[in-house]
Amino acid sequence: MKTHAIICILILFCLTVSSAFGSSPEFSSEDCINCHTGNDTAKSRLNISLEDFKGSVHHKNDMGCMDCHSGITDQSHGTKGAPKVDCRQCHDRENHHGISAQAADRPSCNACHTRHDIREAHDPASSVHVSLQGHTCRSCHANECATPNLLSLLPAFKISTHGKPDFGRPYEKTNCTGCHQGRAAHGETGKINDQNCDTCHLTPDGKSALMGRMHPHADMKKDPVVFMAAVAEAGAIIFLIAAGIGFYLKKPDHHTNAE
């Protein structure tokens, strides 16, 4: 009897320990919000803006924190860091953005879509909306999305004002997916919108087409053609200005000659 009692006590003890350390606490969204909206995280990347989240597609679909952050099982994520969110739990999309790079070096989904303010692409407040692509893409493609420098002002002006085949379309330098289409989204080879910038500016395999690339920032390494054109045009402008000044200074004074 004593042996059986000891065995029962040991089994009960093991079950208790297993229950205490092996089970995962069920965090609610309220639990997460209580920690991630406090004053201590106000200036931290750990802070969650409830206003942003309420405008997201996830909130509209009644999703909670644990629907995405299912890898969080205990309080240790506060010190060890939270596991990465795998968007493929719900989205049947592979991450092929930056397809030439190794998978580990490709940007994460939140690099383009943000972490919590995720909206549909047609939403003007979406980070991937055509009006905000220049700002979003600049975080990785600084040179291509840079403000034209002094040397490239003229080429950039010409790119912005050249004739367009359809004035109903947003032909802007910041309309990145107008040219790059699926290559700038998830690596698709097909078109993802009705923009036709790629007709003249980019071939399906990512090479410059008839009119060349739209990136106006003069950089000798990445855009040698734009750079050389900028140098030539700047030189021509300087020559014309200098010639005009010289002609004006050498112009005979007819009033003086008449005297």
Coordinates of N, CA, C and O in Angstrom, one line a residue, residues 42-175:
A42 N 6.0 54.1 -25.3 CA 5.5 55.2 -26.1 C 6.5 55.5 -27.3 O 6.0 55.8 -28.4
K43 N 7.8 55.5 -27.0 CA 8.8 55.8 -28.0 C 9.5 54.6 -28.5 O 10.6 54.7 -29.1
S44 N 9.0 53.5 -28.3 CA 9.6 52.2 -28.7 C 8.9 51.6 -29.8 O 7.7 51.8 -30.0
R45 N 9.6 50.7 -30.6 CA 9.0 50.0 -31.7 C 8.0 48.9 -31.1 O 7.2 48.4 -31.9
L46 N 8.0 48.7 -29.8 CA 7.1 47.8 -29.2 C 5.8 48.4 -28.9 O 4.8 47.7 -28.6
N47 N 5.7 49.7 -29.1 CA 4.4 50.4 -28.9 C 3.4 50.1 -30.0 O 3.8 50.2 -31.2
I48 N 2.2 49.8 -29.7 CA 1.2 49.6 -30.7 C 0.2 50.7 -30.7 O -0.4 51.1 -29.7
S49 N 0.0 51.3 -31.9 CA -1.0 52.3 -32.0 C -2.4 51.7 -32.3 O -2.6 51.1 -33.3
L50 N -3.3 51.8 -31.3 CA -4.6 51.3 -31.4 C -5.4 52.0 -32.6 O -6.2 51.3 -33.2
E51 N -5.1 53.2 -32.8 CA -5.8 54.0 -33.8 C -5.4 53.4 -35.2 O -6.3 53.2 -36.1
D52 N -4.1 53.1 -35.4 CA -3.7 52.5 -36.6 C -4.3 51.1 -36.8 O -4.7 50.7 -37.9
F53 N -4.2 50.3 -35.7 CA -4.7 48.9 -35.8 C -6.2 48.9 -36.1 O -6.7 48.0 -36.9
K54 N -7.0 49.8 -35.6 CA -8.4 49.8 -35.8 C -8.7 50.1 -37.3 O -9.8 49.8 -37.7
G55 N -7.8 50.7 -38.0 CA -8.0 51.0 -39.4 C -7.5 49.8 -40.3 O -7.7 49.9 -41.5
S56 N -6.9 48.8 -39.7 CA -6.3 47.8 -40.5 C -7.3 46.7 -40.9 O -8.4 46.6 -40.4
V57 N -7.0 45.9 -41.9 CA -7.8 44.9 -42.4 C -8.0 43.8 -41.4 O -9.0 43.1 -41.3
H58 N -6.9 43.6 -40.5 CA -7.0 42.6 -39.5 C -8.1 42.9 -38.5 O -8.8 42.0 -38.1
H59 N -8.1 44.1 -38.1 CA -9.1 44.5 -37.1 C -10.5 44.4 -37.7 O -11.5 44.0 -37.0
K60 N -10.7 44.8 -39.0 CA -12.0 44.7 -39.6 C -12.4 43.3 -39.8 O -13.6 43.0 -39.9
N61 N -11.5 42.3 -39.8 CA -11.9 40.9 -39.9 C -11.9 40.3 -38.5 O -11.8 39.0 -38.4
D62 N -12.0 41.1 -37.4 CA -12.1 40.6 -36.1 C -11.0 39.7 -35.6 O -11.2 38.7 -34.9
M63 N -9.8 40.0 -36.1 CA -8.6 39.2 -35.7 C -8.0 39.9 -34.4 O -8.0 41.1 -34.3
G64 N -7.4 39.0 -33.6 CA -6.8 39.5 -32.4 C -5.3 39.3 -32.5 O -4.8 38.7 -33.5
C65 N -4.6 39.7 -31.5 CA -3.1 39.6 -31.5 C -2.6 38.2 -31.7 O -1.7 38.0 -32.5
M66 N -3.2 37.3 -31.0 CA -2.6 35.9 -31.0 C -2.9 35.2 -32.4 O -2.3 34.2 -32.6
D67 N -3.8 35.8 -33.2 CA -4.0 35.2 -34.5 C -2.8 35.3 -35.4 O -2.5 34.4 -36.2
C68 N -2.0 36.3 -35.2 CA -0.8 36.5 -35.9 C 0.5 36.1 -35.1 O 1.4 35.4 -35.6
H69 N 0.4 36.4 -33.8 CA 1.6 36.2 -32.9 C 1.4 34.8 -32.2 O 1.5 34.8 -31.0
S70 N 1.1 33.8 -32.9 CA 0.8 32.5 -32.3 C 2.1 31.9 -31.7 O 2.0 30.9 -30.9
G71 N 3.2 32.4 -32.1 CA 4.5 31.8 -31.6 C 4.8 32.3 -30.2 O 5.7 31.7 -29.5
I72 N 4.0 33.2 -29.6 CA 4.3 33.7 -28.3 C 3.5 32.8 -27.3 O 2.3 32.7 -27.4
T73 N 4.2 32.1 -26.5 CA 3.6 31.1 -25.6 C 3.8 31.4 -24.1 O 3.1 30.8 -23.3
D74 N 4.7 32.4 -23.8 CA 4.8 32.7 -22.4 C 5.4 34.1 -22.3 O 5.6 34.8 -23.2
Q75 N 5.7 34.5 -21.0 CA 6.2 35.9 -20.8 C 7.6 36.1 -21.2 O 8.1 37.3 -21.2
S76 N 8.3 35.1 -21.6 CA 9.7 35.2 -21.9 C 10.0 36.0 -23.1 O 11.1 36.5 -23.4
H77 N 9.0 36.3 -24.0 CA 9.2 37.1 -25.2 C 9.6 38.5 -24.8 O 10.1 39.2 -25.7
G78 N 9.3 38.9 -23.6 CA 9.7 40.2 -23.2 C 11.2 40.4 -23.1 O 11.7 41.5 -23.2
T79 N 11.9 39.3 -22.9 CA 13.4 39.4 -22.8 C 14.1 38.7 -23.9 O 15.1 39.1 -24.4
K80 N 13.5 37.6 -24.4 CA 14.1 36.8 -25.5 C 13.7 37.3 -26.9 O 14.4 37.0 -27.9
G81 N 12.6 38.1 -26.9 CA 12.1 38.6 -28.2 C 11.0 37.7 -28.7 O 11.1 36.4 -28.5
A82 N 10.1 38.2 -29.4 CA 9.0 37.4 -29.9 C 9.4 36.8 -31.2 O 10.1 37.3 -32.0
P83 N 8.9 35.5 -31.4 CA 9.1 34.8 -32.7 C 8.6 35.6 -33.9 O 7.6 36.4 -33.7
K84 N 9.2 35.5 -35.1 CA 8.7 36.2 -36.2 C 7.3 35.8 -36.6 O 7.0 34.6 -36.5
V85 N 6.5 36.7 -37.1 CA 5.2 36.4 -37.6 C 5.3 35.7 -38.9 O 6.0 36.2 -39.8
D86 N 4.6 34.6 -39.1 CA 4.5 34.0 -40.4 C 3.2 34.3 -41.1 O 2.2 33.7 -40.8
C87 N 3.2 35.2 -42.0 CA 2.0 35.7 -42.7 C 1.4 34.6 -43.5 O 0.2 34.6 -43.9
R88 N 2.2 33.5 -43.8 CA 1.6 32.5 -44.7 C 0.6 31.6 -43.9 O 0.0 30.7 -44.5
Q89 N 0.4 31.8 -42.6 CA -0.6 31.1 -41.9 C -2.0 31.4 -42.5 O -2.8 30.6 -42.5
C90 N -2.1 32.6 -43.0 CA -3.4 33.0 -43.7 C -3.2 33.4 -45.1 O -4.2 33.2 -45.9
H91 N -2.1 33.9 -45.5 CA -1.9 34.4 -46.9 C -1.1 33.4 -47.7 O 0.0 33.0 -47.4
D92 N -1.7 33.0 -48.8 CA -1.0 32.1 -49.7 C -0.1 32.8 -50.7 O -0.3 32.8 -51.9
R93 N 0.9 33.4 -50.1 CA 1.9 34.2 -50.9 C 3.3 33.9 -50.4 O 3.6 33.8 -49.2
E94 N 4.2 33.7 -51.4 CA 5.6 33.5 -51.1 C 6.3 34.9 -51.1 O 5.9 35.7 -51.9
N95 N 7.3 35.0 -50.3 CA 8.1 36.3 -50.3 C 9.2 36.2 -51.3 O 10.3 35.7 -51.0
H96 N 8.9 36.7 -52.5 CA 9.9 36.8 -53.5 C 10.4 38.2 -53.8 O 11.0 38.5 -54.9
H97 N 10.0 39.1 -53.0 CA 10.5 40.5 -53.2 C 12.0 40.5 -53.0 O 12.5 40.1 -52.0
G98 N 12.7 41.1 -53.9 CA 14.2 41.0 -53.9 C 14.6 39.6 -54.3 O 15.4 39.0 -53.6
I99 N 14.0 39.1 -55.3 CA 14.2 37.7 -55.7 C 15.6 37.3 -56.0 O 16.0 36.1 -55.9
S100 N 16.4 38.3 -56.3 CA 17.8 38.0 -56.6 C 18.6 37.7 -55.4 O 19.7 37.2 -55.4
A101 N 18.1 38.1 -54.2 CA 18.8 37.9 -53.0 C 18.4 36.5 -52.3 O 17.5 35.9 -52.7
Q102 N 19.2 36.1 -51.4 CA 18.9 34.9 -50.6 C 17.6 35.1 -49.8 O 17.3 36.3 -49.4
A103 N 16.9 34.1 -49.6 CA 15.6 34.2 -48.9 C 15.8 34.9 -47.6 O 14.9 35.7 -47.2
A104 N 16.9 34.6 -46.8 CA 17.1 35.2 -45.5 C 17.3 36.7 -45.6 O 17.1 37.4 -44.6
D105 N 17.8 37.2 -46.8 CA 18.1 38.6 -46.9 C 17.0 39.4 -47.5 O 17.1 40.6 -47.7
R106 N 15.9 38.8 -47.9 CA 14.8 39.5 -48.5 C 14.0 40.2 -47.4 O 13.9 39.8 -46.3
P107 N 13.4 41.4 -47.8 CA 12.6 42.1 -46.8 C 11.4 41.4 -46.3 O 10.8 40.6 -47.0
S108 N 11.1 41.6 -45.0 CA 9.9 40.9 -44.4 C 8.7 41.6 -44.9 O 8.7 42.7 -45.5
C109 N 7.5 41.0 -44.7 CA 6.3 41.6 -45.1 C 6.0 43.0 -44.5 O 5.5 43.9 -45.2
N110 N 6.4 43.1 -43.2 CA 6.1 44.4 -42.6 C 7.0 45.6 -43.1 O 6.7 46.7 -42.9
A111 N 8.1 45.2 -43.9 CA 8.9 46.3 -44.4 C 8.1 47.1 -45.4 O 8.4 48.3 -45.6
C112 N 7.2 46.5 -46.1 CA 6.3 47.2 -47.0 C 4.9 47.5 -46.5 O 4.4 48.6 -46.7
H113 N 4.4 46.6 -45.7 CA 3.0 46.7 -45.3 C 2.8 47.2 -43.9 O 1.7 47.4 -43.4
T114 N 3.9 47.5 -43.2 CA 3.9 48.0 -41.8 C 3.6 46.8 -40.9 O 3.2 45.7 -41.4
R115 N 3.6 47.0 -39.6 CA 3.4 45.9 -38.7 C 1.9 45.8 -38.3 O 1.4 44.7 -38.2
H116 N 1.3 46.9 -38.0 CA -0.1 46.8 -37.5 C -1.1 47.6 -38.3 O -2.3 47.4 -38.2
D117 N -0.6 48.6 -39.1 CA -1.5 49.4 -39.9 C -1.6 48.9 -41.3 O -1.3 49.6 -42.3
I118 N -2.0 47.6 -41.4 CA -2.0 46.9 -42.7 C -3.4 47.2 -43.4 O -4.4 46.8 -42.9
R119 N -3.3 47.8 -44.5 CA -4.6 48.1 -45.3 C -4.5 47.6 -46.7 O -3.5 47.2 -47.2
E120 N -5.7 47.6 -47.3 CA -5.8 47.1 -48.7 C -5.1 48.1 -49.6 O -5.0 49.3 -49.3
A121 N -4.5 47.7 -50.7 CA -3.7 48.5 -51.6 C -4.4 49.7 -52.1 O -3.8 50.7 -52.4
H122 N -5.7 49.6 -52.3 CA -6.5 50.7 -52.9 C -6.8 51.8 -51.8 O -7.4 52.8 -52.2
D123 N -6.6 51.5 -50.6 CA -6.8 52.4 -49.5 C -5.8 53.6 -49.5 O -4.6 53.3 -49.5
P124 N -6.2 54.8 -49.7 CA -5.2 55.9 -49.7 C -4.3 56.0 -48.6 O -3.2 56.6 -48.6
A125 N -4.7 55.4 -47.4 CA -3.8 55.4 -46.2 C -2.9 54.2 -46.2 O -2.1 54.1 -45.3
S126 N -3.0 53.3 -47.1 CA -2.1 52.1 -47.2 C -0.7 52.5 -47.5 O -0.5 53.3 -48.4
S127 N 0.3 51.8 -46.9 CA 1.7 52.1 -47.2 C 2.1 51.7 -48.6 O 3.1 52.1 -49.1
V128 N 1.3 50.9 -49.2 CA 1.6 50.4 -50.6 C 0.7 51.1 -51.6 O 0.7 50.7 -52.8
H129 N -0.1 52.1 -51.2 CA -1.0 52.8 -52.2 C 0.0 53.6 -53.1 O 1.1 54.0 -52.7
V130 N -0.5 53.8 -54.3 CA 0.3 54.4 -55.3 C 0.9 55.7 -54.9 O 2.0 56.1 -55.3
S131 N 0.1 56.5 -54.1 CA 0.5 57.8 -53.7 C 1.6 57.8 -52.6 O 2.2 58.8 -52.3
L132 N 1.8 56.6 -51.9 CA 2.8 56.5 -50.8 C 3.9 55.6 -51.2 O 4.8 55.3 -50.3
Q133 N 3.9 55.0 -52.4 CA 5.0 54.0 -52.7 C 6.4 54.7 -52.7 O 7.3 54.0 -52.3
G134 N 6.5 55.9 -53.1 CA 7.8 56.6 -53.1 C 8.4 56.6 -51.7 O 9.6 56.4 -51.5
H135 N 7.5 56.9 -50.7 CA 8.0 56.9 -49.3 C 8.3 55.6 -48.8 O 9.4 55.3 -48.2
T136 N 7.5 54.6 -49.1 CA 7.7 53.2 -48.6 C 8.9 52.6 -49.2 O 9.7 52.0 -48.5
C137 N 9.0 52.7 -50.5 CA 10.1 52.0 -51.2 C 11.4 52.7 -50.9 O 12.5 52.0 -51.0
R138 N 11.4 54.0 -50.5 CA 12.7 54.7 -50.2 C 13.4 54.1 -49.1 O 14.6 54.2 -49.0
S139 N 12.7 53.4 -48.2 CA 13.4 52.8 -47.0 C 14.4 51.8 -47.4 O 15.4 51.6 -46.7
C140 N 14.3 51.1 -48.5 CA 15.3 50.2 -49.0 C 16.0 50.7 -50.3 O 17.1 50.4 -50.5
H141 N 15.2 51.4 -51.1 CA 15.7 51.8 -52.4 C 16.0 53.3 -52.4 O 15.3 54.1 -53.1
A142 N 16.9 53.7 -51.6 CA 17.1 55.2 -51.3 C 17.5 55.9 -52.6 O 17.1 57.0 -52.8
N143 N 18.4 55.3 -53.4 CA 18.9 56.0 -54.5 C 17.9 56.2 -55.6 O 17.7 57.2 -56.2
E144 N 17.1 55.1 -55.8 CA 16.1 55.1 -56.9 C 14.9 56.1 -56.5 O 14.3 56.6 -57.4
C145 N 14.7 56.2 -55.2 CA 13.5 57.1 -54.8 C 14.0 58.4 -54.3 O 13.2 59.2 -53.7
A146 N 15.3 58.7 -54.4 CA 15.8 60.0 -53.8 C 15.2 61.2 -54.6 O 14.9 61.1 -55.7
T147 N 15.2 62.3 -53.8 CA 14.9 63.6 -54.5 C 16.0 63.9 -55.4 O 17.2 63.8 -55.1
P148 N 15.7 64.4 -56.6 CA 16.7 64.7 -57.6 C 17.7 65.7 -57.1 O 17.3 66.7 -56.5
N149 N 19.0 65.4 -57.3 CA 20.0 66.4 -56.8 C 20.2 67.5 -57.9 O 19.5 67.5 -58.9
L150 N 21.0 68.4 -57.6 CA 21.2 69.6 -58.4 C 21.6 69.2 -59.9 O 21.1 69.7 -60.8
L151 N 22.4 68.1 -60.0 CA 22.9 67.7 -61.3 C 21.8 67.1 -62.1 O 21.8 67.1 -63.3
S152 N 20.8 66.4 -61.4 CA 19.8 65.7 -62.2 C 18.5 66.4 -62.2 O 17.5 65.8 -62.6
L153 N 18.4 67.6 -61.9 CA 17.1 68.4 -61.9 C 16.5 68.4 -63.3 O 15.3 68.2 -63.4
L154 N 17.3 68.7 -64.3 CA 16.8 68.8 -65.6 C 16.3 67.4 -66.1 O 15.2 67.4 -66.6
P155 N 17.1 66.4 -66.0 CA 16.5 65.1 -66.5 C 15.3 64.7 -65.7 O 14.4 64.1 -66.3
A156 N 15.2 65.0 -64.4 CA 14.1 64.6 -63.6 C 12.9 65.4 -64.1 O 11.8 64.9 -64.2
F157 N 13.1 66.7 -64.5 CA 12.0 67.5 -64.9 C 11.5 67.0 -66.3 O 10.3 66.9 -66.5
K158 N 12.4 66.6 -67.1 CA 12.0 66.0 -68.4 C 11.2 64.7 -68.3 O 10.2 64.5 -69.0
I159 N 11.6 63.9 -67.3 CA 10.9 62.6 -67.0 C 9.5 62.9 -66.5 O 8.5 62.3 -66.9
S160 N 9.3 63.9 -65.7 CA 8.0 64.3 -65.1 C 7.1 64.9 -66.2 O 5.9 64.7 -66.0
T161 N 7.6 65.5 -67.2 CA 6.7 66.3 -68.1 C 6.7 65.7 -69.5 O 6.0 66.3 -70.3
H162 N 7.3 64.6 -69.8 CA 7.3 64.1 -71.2 C 5.8 63.6 -71.5 O 5.1 63.3 -70.6
G163 N 5.5 63.6 -72.7 CA 4.2 63.2 -73.2 C 3.7 61.8 -72.7 O 4.5 60.9 -72.7
K164 N 2.5 61.7 -72.3 CA 2.0 60.4 -71.8 C 0.9 60.0 -72.7 O 0.1 60.8 -73.2
P165 N 0.7 58.7 -72.9 CA -0.3 58.2 -73.8 C -1.7 58.3 -73.3 O -2.7 58.2 -74.0
D166 N -1.9 58.3 -71.9 CA -3.2 58.3 -71.3 C -3.2 59.2 -70.1 O -2.6 58.9 -69.1
F167 N -3.8 60.4 -70.2 CA -3.8 61.3 -69.1 C -4.7 60.8 -67.9 O -4.7 61.5 -66.8
G168 N -5.4 59.8 -68.1 CA -6.2 59.2 -67.0 C -5.4 58.4 -66.0 O -6.0 57.9 -65.0
R169 N -4.2 58.1 -66.3 CA -3.3 57.3 -65.4 C -2.3 58.1 -64.6 O -1.9 59.2 -65.1
P170 N -2.0 57.7 -63.4 CA -1.0 58.4 -62.6 C 0.4 58.2 -63.0 O 1.1 57.4 -62.4
Y171 N 0.9 58.9 -64.0 CA 2.3 58.7 -64.5 C 3.2 59.6 -63.6 O 3.4 60.8 -63.9
E172 N 3.7 59.0 -62.5 CA 4.5 59.7 -61.6 C 5.8 58.9 -61.3 O 5.7 57.7 -61.4
K173 N 6.9 59.6 -61.0 CA 8.1 58.9 -60.7 C 7.9 58.0 -59.4 O 8.7 57.0 -59.3
T174 N 7.0 58.3 -58.6 CA 6.8 57.5 -57.3 C 5.8 56.4 -57.5 O 5.6 55.6 -56.6
N175 N 5.3 56.2 -58.7 CA 4.4 55.1 -59.0 C 5.3 53.8 -59.3 O 5.4 53.4 -60.5

